[in-house]
Short mmCIF file of C-alpha atoms in Angstrom, two decimals:
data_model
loop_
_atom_site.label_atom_id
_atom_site.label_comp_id
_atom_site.label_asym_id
_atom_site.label_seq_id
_atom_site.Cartn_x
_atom_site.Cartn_y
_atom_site.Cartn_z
CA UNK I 96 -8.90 3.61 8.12
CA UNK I 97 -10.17 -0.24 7.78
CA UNK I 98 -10.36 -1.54 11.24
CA UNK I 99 -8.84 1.24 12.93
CA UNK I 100 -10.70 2.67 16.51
CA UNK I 101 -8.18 4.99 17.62
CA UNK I 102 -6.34 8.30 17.87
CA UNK I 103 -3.82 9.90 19.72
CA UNK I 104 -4.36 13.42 19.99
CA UNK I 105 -7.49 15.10 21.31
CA UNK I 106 -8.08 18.10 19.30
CA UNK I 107 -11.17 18.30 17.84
CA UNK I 108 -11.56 17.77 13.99
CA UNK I 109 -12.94 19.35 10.99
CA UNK I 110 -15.10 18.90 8.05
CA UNK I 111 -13.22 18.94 4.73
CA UNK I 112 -12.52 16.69 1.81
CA UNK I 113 -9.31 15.39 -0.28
CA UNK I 114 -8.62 14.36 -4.03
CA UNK I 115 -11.27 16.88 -4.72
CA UNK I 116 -8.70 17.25 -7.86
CA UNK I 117 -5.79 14.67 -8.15
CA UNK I 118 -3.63 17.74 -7.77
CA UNK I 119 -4.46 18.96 -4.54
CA UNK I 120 -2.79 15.64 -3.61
CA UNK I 121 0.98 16.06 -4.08
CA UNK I 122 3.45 13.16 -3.19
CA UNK I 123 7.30 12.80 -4.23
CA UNK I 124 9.58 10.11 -3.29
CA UNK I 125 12.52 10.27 -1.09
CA UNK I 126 15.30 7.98 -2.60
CA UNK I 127 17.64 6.13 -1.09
CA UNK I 128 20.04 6.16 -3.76
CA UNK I 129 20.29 8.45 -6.94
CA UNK I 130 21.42 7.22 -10.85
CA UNK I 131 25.05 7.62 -11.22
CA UNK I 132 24.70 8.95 -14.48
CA UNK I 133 26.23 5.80 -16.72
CA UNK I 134 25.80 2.25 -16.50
CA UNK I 135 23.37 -0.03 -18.61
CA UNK I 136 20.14 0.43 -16.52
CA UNK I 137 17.90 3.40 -17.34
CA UNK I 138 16.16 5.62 -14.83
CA UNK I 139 12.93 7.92 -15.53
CA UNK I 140 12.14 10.43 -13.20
CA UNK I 141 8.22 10.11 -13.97
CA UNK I 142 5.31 12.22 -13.09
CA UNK I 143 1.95 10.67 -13.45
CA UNK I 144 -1.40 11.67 -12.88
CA UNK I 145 -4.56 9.49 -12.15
CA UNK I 146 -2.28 6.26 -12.34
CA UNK I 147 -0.82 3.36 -10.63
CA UNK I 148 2.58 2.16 -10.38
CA UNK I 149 2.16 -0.41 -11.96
CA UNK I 150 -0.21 0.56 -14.72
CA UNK I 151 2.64 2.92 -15.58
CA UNK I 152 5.10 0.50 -15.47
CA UNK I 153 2.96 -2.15 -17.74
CA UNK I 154 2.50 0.70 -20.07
CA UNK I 155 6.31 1.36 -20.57
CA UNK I 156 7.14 -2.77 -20.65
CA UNK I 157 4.35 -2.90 -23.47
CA UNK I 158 5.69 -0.39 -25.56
CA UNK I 159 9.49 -1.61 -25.44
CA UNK I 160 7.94 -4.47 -26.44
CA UNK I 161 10.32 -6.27 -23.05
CA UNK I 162 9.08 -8.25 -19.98
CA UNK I 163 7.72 -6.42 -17.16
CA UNK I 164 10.26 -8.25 -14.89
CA UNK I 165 12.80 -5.92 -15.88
CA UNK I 166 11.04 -2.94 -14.72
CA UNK I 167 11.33 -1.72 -10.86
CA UNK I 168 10.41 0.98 -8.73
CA UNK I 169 10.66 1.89 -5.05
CA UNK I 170 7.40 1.83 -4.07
CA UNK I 171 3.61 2.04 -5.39
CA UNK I 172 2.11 5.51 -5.41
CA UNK I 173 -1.35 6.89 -5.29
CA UNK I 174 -3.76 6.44 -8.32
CA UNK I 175 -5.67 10.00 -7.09
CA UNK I 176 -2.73 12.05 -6.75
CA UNK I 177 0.03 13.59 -8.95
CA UNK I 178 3.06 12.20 -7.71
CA UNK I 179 6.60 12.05 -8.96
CA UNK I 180 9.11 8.72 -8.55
CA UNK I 181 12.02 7.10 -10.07
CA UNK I 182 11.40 4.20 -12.02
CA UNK I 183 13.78 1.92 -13.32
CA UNK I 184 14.24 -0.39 -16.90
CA UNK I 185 16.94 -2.56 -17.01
CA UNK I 186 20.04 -4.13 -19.22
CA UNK I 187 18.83 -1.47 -22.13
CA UNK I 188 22.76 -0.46 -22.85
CA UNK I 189 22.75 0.91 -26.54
CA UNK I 190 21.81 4.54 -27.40
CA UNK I 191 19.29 3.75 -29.57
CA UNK I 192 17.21 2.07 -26.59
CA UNK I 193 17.64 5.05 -24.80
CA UNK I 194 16.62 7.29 -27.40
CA UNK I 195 13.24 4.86 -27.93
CA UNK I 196 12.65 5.61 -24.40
CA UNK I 197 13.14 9.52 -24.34
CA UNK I 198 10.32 9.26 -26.64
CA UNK I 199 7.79 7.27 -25.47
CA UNK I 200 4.42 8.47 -24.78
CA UNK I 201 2.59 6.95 -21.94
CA UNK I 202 -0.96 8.25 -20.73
CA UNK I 203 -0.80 10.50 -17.99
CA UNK I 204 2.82 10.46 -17.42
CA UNK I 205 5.74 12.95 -18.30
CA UNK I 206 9.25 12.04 -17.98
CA UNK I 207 11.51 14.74 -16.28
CA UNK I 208 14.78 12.99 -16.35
CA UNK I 209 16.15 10.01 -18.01
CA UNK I 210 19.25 8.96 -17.20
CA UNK I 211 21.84 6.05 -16.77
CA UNK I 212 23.07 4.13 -13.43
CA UNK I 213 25.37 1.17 -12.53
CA UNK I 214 22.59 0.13 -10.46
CA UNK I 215 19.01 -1.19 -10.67
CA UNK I 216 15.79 -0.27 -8.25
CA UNK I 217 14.78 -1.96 -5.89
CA UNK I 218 11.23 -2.30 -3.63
CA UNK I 219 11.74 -0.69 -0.57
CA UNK I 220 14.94 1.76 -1.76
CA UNK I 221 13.55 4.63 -0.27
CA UNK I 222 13.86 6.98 2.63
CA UNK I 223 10.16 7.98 2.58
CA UNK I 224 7.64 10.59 0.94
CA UNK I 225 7.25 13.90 1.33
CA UNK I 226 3.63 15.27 0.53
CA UNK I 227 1.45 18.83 0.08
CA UNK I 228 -2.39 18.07 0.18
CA UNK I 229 -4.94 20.51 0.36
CA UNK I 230 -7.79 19.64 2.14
CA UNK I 231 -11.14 21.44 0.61
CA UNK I 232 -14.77 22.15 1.81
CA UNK I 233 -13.65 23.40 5.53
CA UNK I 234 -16.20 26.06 7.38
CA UNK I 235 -13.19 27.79 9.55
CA UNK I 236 -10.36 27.48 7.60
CA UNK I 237 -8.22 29.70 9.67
CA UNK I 238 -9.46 27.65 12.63
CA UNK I 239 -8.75 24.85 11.28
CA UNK I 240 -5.78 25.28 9.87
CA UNK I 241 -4.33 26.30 13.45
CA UNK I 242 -6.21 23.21 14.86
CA UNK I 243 -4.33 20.98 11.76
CA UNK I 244 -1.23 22.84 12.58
CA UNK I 245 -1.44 21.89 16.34
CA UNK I 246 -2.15 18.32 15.55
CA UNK I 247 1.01 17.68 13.13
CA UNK I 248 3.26 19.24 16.07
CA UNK I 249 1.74 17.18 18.34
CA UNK I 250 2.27 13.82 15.97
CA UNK I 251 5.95 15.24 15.95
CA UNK I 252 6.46 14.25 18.93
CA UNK I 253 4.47 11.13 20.01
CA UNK I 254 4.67 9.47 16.24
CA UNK I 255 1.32 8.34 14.27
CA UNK I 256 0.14 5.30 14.75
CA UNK I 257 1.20 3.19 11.63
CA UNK I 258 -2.41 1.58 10.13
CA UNK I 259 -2.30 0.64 6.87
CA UNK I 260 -4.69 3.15 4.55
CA UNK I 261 -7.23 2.56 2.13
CA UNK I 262 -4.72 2.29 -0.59
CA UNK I 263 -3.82 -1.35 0.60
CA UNK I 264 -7.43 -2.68 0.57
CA UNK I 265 -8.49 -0.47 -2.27
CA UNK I 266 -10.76 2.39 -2.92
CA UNK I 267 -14.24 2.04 -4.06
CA UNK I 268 -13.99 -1.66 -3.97
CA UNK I 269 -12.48 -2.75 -1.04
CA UNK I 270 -11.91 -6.53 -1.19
CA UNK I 271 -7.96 -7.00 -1.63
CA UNK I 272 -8.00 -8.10 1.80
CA UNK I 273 -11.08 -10.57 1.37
CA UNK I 274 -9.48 -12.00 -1.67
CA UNK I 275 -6.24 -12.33 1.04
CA UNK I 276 -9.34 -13.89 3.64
CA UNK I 277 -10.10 -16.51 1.23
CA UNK I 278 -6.51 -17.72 0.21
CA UNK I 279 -5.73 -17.93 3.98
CA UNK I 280 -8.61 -20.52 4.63
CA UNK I 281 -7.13 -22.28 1.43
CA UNK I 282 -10.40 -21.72 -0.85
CA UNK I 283 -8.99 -20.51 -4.44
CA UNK I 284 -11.95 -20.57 -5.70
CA UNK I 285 -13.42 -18.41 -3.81
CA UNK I 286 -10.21 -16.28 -3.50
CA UNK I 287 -11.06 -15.63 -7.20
CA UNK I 288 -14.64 -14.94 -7.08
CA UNK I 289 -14.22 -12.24 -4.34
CA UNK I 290 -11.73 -10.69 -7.12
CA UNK I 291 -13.50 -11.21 -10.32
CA UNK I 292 -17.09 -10.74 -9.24
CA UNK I 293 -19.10 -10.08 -6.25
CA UNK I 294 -20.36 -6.68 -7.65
CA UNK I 295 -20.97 -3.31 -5.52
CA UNK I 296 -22.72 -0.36 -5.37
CA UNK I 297 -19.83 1.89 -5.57
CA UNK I 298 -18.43 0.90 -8.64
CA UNK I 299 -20.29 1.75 -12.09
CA UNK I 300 -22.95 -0.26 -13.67
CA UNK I 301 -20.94 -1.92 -16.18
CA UNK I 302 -18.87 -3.32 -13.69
CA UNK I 303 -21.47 -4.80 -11.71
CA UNK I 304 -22.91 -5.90 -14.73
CA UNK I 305 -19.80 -8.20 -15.71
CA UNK I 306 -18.86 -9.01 -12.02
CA UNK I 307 -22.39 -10.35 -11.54
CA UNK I 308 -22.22 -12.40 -15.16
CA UNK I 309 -19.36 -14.25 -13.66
CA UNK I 310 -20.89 -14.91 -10.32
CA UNK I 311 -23.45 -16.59 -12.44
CA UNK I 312 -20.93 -18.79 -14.34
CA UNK I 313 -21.21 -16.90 -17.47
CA UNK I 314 -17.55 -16.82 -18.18
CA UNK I 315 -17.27 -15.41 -21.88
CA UNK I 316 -20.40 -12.63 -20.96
CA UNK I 317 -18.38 -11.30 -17.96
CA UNK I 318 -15.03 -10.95 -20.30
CA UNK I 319 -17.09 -8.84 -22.80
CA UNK I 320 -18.54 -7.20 -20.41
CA UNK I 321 -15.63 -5.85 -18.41
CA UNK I 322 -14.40 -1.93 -18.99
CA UNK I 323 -11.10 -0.50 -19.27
CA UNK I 324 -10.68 -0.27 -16.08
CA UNK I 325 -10.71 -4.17 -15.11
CA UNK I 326 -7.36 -5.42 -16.66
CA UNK I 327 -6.30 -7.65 -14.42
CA UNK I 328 -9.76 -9.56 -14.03
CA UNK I 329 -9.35 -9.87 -17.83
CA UNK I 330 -6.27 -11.47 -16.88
CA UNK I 331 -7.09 -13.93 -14.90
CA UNK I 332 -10.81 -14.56 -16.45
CA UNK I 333 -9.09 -15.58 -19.62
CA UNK I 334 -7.09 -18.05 -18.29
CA UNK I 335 -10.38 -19.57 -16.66
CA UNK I 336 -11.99 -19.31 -20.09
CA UNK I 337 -8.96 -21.73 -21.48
CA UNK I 338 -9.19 -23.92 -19.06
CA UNK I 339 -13.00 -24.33 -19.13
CA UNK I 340 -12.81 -25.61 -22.06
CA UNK I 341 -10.75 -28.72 -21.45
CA UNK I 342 -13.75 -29.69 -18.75
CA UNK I 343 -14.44 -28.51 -15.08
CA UNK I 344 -12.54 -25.27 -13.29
CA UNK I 345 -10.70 -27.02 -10.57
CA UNK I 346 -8.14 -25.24 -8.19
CA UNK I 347 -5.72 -25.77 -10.48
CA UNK I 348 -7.68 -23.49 -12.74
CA UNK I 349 -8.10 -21.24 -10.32
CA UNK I 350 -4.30 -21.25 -8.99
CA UNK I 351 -3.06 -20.39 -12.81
CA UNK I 352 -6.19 -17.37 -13.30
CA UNK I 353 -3.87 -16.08 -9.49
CA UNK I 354 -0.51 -16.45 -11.15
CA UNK I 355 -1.57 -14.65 -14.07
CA UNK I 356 -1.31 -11.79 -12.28
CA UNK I 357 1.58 -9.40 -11.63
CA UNK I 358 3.32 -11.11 -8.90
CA UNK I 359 3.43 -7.72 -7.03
CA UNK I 360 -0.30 -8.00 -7.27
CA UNK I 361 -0.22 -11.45 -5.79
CA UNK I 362 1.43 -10.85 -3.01
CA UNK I 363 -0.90 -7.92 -2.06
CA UNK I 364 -3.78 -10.10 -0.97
CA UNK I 365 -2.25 -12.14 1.62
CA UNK I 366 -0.56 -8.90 2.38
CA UNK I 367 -4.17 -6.77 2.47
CA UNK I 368 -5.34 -9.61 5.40
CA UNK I 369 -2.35 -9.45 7.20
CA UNK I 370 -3.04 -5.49 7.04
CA UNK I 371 -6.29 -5.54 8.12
CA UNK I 372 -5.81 -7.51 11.13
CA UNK I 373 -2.54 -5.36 11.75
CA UNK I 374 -5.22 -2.35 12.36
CA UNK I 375 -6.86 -3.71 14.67
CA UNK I 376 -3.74 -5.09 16.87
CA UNK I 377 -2.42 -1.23 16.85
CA UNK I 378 -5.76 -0.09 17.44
CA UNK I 379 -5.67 -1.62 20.85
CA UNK I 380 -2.12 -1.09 21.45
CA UNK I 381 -2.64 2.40 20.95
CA UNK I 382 -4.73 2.93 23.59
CA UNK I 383 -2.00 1.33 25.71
CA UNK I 384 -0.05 4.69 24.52
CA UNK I 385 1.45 4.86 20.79
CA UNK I 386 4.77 6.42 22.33
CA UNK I 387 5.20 4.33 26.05
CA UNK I 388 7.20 1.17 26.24
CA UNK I 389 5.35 -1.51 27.65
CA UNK I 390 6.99 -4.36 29.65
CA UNK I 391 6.81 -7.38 27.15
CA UNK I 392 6.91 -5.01 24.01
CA UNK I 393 8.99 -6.56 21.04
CA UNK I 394 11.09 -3.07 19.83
CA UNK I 395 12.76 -3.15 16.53
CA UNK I 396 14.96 -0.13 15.36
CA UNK I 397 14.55 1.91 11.87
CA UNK I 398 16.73 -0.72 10.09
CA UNK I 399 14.30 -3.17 11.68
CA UNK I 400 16.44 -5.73 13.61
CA UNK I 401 15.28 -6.19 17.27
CA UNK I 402 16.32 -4.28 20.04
CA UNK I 403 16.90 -6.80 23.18
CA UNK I 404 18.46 -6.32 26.35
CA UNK I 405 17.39 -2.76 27.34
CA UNK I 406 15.78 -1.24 30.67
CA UNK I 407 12.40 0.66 31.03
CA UNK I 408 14.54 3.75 31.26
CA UNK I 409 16.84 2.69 28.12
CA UNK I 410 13.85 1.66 26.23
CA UNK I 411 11.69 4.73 26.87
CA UNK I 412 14.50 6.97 25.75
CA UNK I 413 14.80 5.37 22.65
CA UNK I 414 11.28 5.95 21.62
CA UNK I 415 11.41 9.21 22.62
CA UNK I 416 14.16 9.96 20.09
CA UNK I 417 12.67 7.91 17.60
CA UNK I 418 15.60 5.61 17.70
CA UNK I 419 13.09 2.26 18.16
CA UNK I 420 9.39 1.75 17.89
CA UNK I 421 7.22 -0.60 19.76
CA UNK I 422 5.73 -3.26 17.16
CA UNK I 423 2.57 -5.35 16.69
CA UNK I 424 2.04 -8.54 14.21
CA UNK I 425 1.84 -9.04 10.97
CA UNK I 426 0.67 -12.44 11.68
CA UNK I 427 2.16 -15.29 9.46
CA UNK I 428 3.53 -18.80 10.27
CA UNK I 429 6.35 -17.91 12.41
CA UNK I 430 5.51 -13.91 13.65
CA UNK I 431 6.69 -14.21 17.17
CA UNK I 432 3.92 -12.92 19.82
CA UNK I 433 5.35 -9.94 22.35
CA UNK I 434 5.26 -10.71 25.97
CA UNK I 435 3.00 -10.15 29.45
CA UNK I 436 -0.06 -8.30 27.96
CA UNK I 437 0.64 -7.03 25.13
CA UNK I 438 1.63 -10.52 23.78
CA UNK I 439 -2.19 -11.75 25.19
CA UNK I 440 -3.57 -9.00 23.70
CA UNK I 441 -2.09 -9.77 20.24
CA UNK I 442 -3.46 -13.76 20.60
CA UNK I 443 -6.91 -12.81 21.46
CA UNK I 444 -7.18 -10.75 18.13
CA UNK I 445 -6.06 -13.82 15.82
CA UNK I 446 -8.50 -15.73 17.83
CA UNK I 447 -11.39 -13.52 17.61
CA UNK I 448 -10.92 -14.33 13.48
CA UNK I 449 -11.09 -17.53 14.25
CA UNK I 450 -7.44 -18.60 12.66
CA UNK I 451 -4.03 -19.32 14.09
CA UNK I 452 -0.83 -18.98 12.68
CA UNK I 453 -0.79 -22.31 10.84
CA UNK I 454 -3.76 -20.38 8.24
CA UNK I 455 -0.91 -18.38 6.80
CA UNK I 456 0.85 -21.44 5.17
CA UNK I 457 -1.76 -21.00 2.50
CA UNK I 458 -0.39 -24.50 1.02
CA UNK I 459 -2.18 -24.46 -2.09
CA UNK I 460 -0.38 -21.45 -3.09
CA UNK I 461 2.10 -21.88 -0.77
CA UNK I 462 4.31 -18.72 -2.80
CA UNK I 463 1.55 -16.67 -1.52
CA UNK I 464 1.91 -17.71 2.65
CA UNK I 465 3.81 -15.65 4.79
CA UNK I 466 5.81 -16.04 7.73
CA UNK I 467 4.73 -12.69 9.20
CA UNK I 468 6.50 -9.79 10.64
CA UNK I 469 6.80 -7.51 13.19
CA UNK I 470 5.87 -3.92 12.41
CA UNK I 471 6.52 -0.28 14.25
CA UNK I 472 2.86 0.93 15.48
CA UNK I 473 4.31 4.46 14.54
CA UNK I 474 5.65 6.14 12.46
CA UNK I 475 7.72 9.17 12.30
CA UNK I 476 6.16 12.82 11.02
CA UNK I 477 8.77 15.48 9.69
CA UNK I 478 9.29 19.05 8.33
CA UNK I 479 4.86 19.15 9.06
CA UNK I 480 3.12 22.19 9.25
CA UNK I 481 -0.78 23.58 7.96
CA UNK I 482 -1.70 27.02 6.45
CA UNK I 483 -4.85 28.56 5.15
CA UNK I 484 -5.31 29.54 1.64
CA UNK I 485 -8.24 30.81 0.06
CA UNK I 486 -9.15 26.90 -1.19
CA UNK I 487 -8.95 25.16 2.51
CA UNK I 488 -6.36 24.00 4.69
CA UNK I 489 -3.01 23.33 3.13
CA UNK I 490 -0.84 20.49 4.98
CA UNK I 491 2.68 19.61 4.53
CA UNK I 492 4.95 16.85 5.74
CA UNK I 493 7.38 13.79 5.54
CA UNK I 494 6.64 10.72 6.52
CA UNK I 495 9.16 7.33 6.42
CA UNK I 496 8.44 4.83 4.03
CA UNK I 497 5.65 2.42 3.76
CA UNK I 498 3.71 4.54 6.17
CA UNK I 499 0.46 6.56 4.84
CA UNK I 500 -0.38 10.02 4.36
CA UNK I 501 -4.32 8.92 5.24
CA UNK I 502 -2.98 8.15 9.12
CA UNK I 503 -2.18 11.73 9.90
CA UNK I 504 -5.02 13.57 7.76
CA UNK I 505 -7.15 10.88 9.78
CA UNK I 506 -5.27 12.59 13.12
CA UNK I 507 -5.92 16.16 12.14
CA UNK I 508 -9.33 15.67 10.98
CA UNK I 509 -10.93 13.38 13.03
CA UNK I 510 -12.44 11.42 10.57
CA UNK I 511 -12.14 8.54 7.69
CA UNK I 512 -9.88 10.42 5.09
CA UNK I 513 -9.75 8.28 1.71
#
């Protein structure tokens, strides 16, 4: 994990690998609420392989010919993996829209339901994800499954600590939360650079090719140089290009390349920032014990509202049960700091970057500040257990939403899992 020093069990890991196929990485959403069957909104019930979200859901909006905006989902699910989800398309009431999307045909996706509902979908309307991943390329696998096997009981119990995975910083090219970096210390300009260029080794040639032609101010070369797989830098370098040619990029140039993006995608680097500095606060809370309550600790219950008013006795009991969670920052403009240590602890890390809370105003983009949060450091594991099969170590468990499947392979194996 990005910025993330520690565990909380001590069994010893294991070599092994994931995503060695997108299959062997399984994930299915837990809704909230179900279609009721009629209404004027249309669910799908998709299963996609080797895709995004919102690539999917760009697809569909393209082919209905309708604005993205009425599209909406639960939650974004892994690119490498083969994952099922609802998805939702609104206000499309007559039969023969509902016919014309029975028979769409969008890359790497298969619809296994479509169906009416009174109501639309929502980010966030789900009660979490339930996942089978096979991890390959272990020496022992019967050792290590039992080793796996003790380590997801263990997490059971205590709760894993809640870092954000690679998914929300990306994967080669990590740099959502630099883009988030920039935008925080109010240079758009740079915000968009880190995002349209700044090549690296880990991505292919051609995209370090057209990354670097932009870093060199060659506008027009970059856009014809750019693959399939850079759609939204073609997005936002083609506003640039229009602009360009009424005279000089200025940061309102740069402001209209950001909006040109999904807004989801927007919001994600401010987000990614406040991420990767969340890491490191849990990091170092975690070592103060994921599962303890600590005098000054701000507690929030699974709906998220604050918990006040309790004894050490009350408060421990709680987090046993996994009725409350101690929380760290998500540092924005108004994120209250806990108390006694914990709260100095949580002070010194925003320091250490340099920045206060006032750098999440962002007022050049002001849509794209935050106010900040406070987050559980755990999360909850469920219905987890590991077996050996003849291709590795076979894991499977639920885990609440927003939380990542990375943090407990990272448990059982000891190691950066991507």
């Amino acid at each position: 994990m990005l910025n993330a020093d520690t565990f909380v069990t001590h069994q010893k890991g294991f070599d092994g690998s994931i995503r060695n196929k997108y299959e062997d990485f399984y994930v299915e959403e837990i809704p909230e609420i179900q279609p009721t069957g009629e209404g004027p909104n249309v669910w799908i019930w998709i299963e996609k392989l080797g895709r995004t979200t919102l690539d999917v859901v760009l697809d569909i909006a393209r082919d209905l010919h309708i604005s993205r905006k009425r599209m909406g989902f639960a939650g974004m699910k892994d690119k490498k993996a083969l994952t099922r989800q609802w998805i939702c398309i609104s206000n499309m009431e007559s039969d023969d829209q509902f016919s014309q999307i029975e028979n769409l045909n969008i890359h790497g996706t298969d619809f296994l339901k479509v169906t009416r509902s009174q109501k639309k979908l929502r980010m966030g309307q789900l009660n979490g994800n339930k996942f089978r991943i096979l991890i390959r390329g272990v020496d022992d696998i019967a050792e290590s499954a039992d080793t796996a096997d003790e380590v997801l009981k263990k997490l059971e119990i205590t709760g894993v600590p809640n870092y954000f995975g690679w998914q929300r910083f990306g994967k080669p090219r990590t740099n959502t939360h630099l883009v988030g970096e920039a935008l925080i210390h109010n240079d758009l300009k740079e915000a968009v650079r880190r995002y349209i260029g700044n090549p690296t080794e880990d991505e292919s040639q051609e995209n370090q090719l057209a990354r670097q032609a932009y870093d060199d101010g060659n506008l027009e070369e970059s856009l014809n140089l750019m693959g399939k797989g850079m759609r939204y830098e073609k997005m936002m370098i083609r506003e640039l290009i229009k602009d360009s040619k009424k005279g000089d990029l200025t940061d309102k140039s740069y402001k209209n390349a950001l909006y040109s993006l999904p807004k989801p995608l927007q919001r994600m680097f401010v987000h990614a920032y406040q991420s990767y500095l969340f890491n490191d606060v849990v990091s170092k809370r975690a070592e103060m014990g994921i599962n303890s309550y600590i005098e000054g600790d701000i507690i929030i219950d699974n709906e998220e509202h604050i918990v006040r008013d309790k004894s050490t006795e009350e408060y421990q009991e709680l987090i046993d049960n996994f009725t409350v969670n101690p929380t760290a920052p998500l540092y924005g403009t108004k994120v209250p700091y806990a108390g006694g240590a914990v709260g100095e602890m949580e002070e010194n890390v925003l320091k250490s970057y340099g920045i206060d809370k006032s750098n999440f105003e962002v007022p050049k983009m002001p849509r794209l500040g935050s106010h900040g949060l406070r987050r559980a450091i755990r999360f909850k594991v469920w219905d987890a257990s590991a077996i050996p099969t003849d291709e590795g170590v076979l894991t499977e468990f639920s885990i609440n939403k927003g939380s990542y499947a990375t943090s407990v392979l990272r448990e059982v194996m000891k190691r950066d899992v991507v």
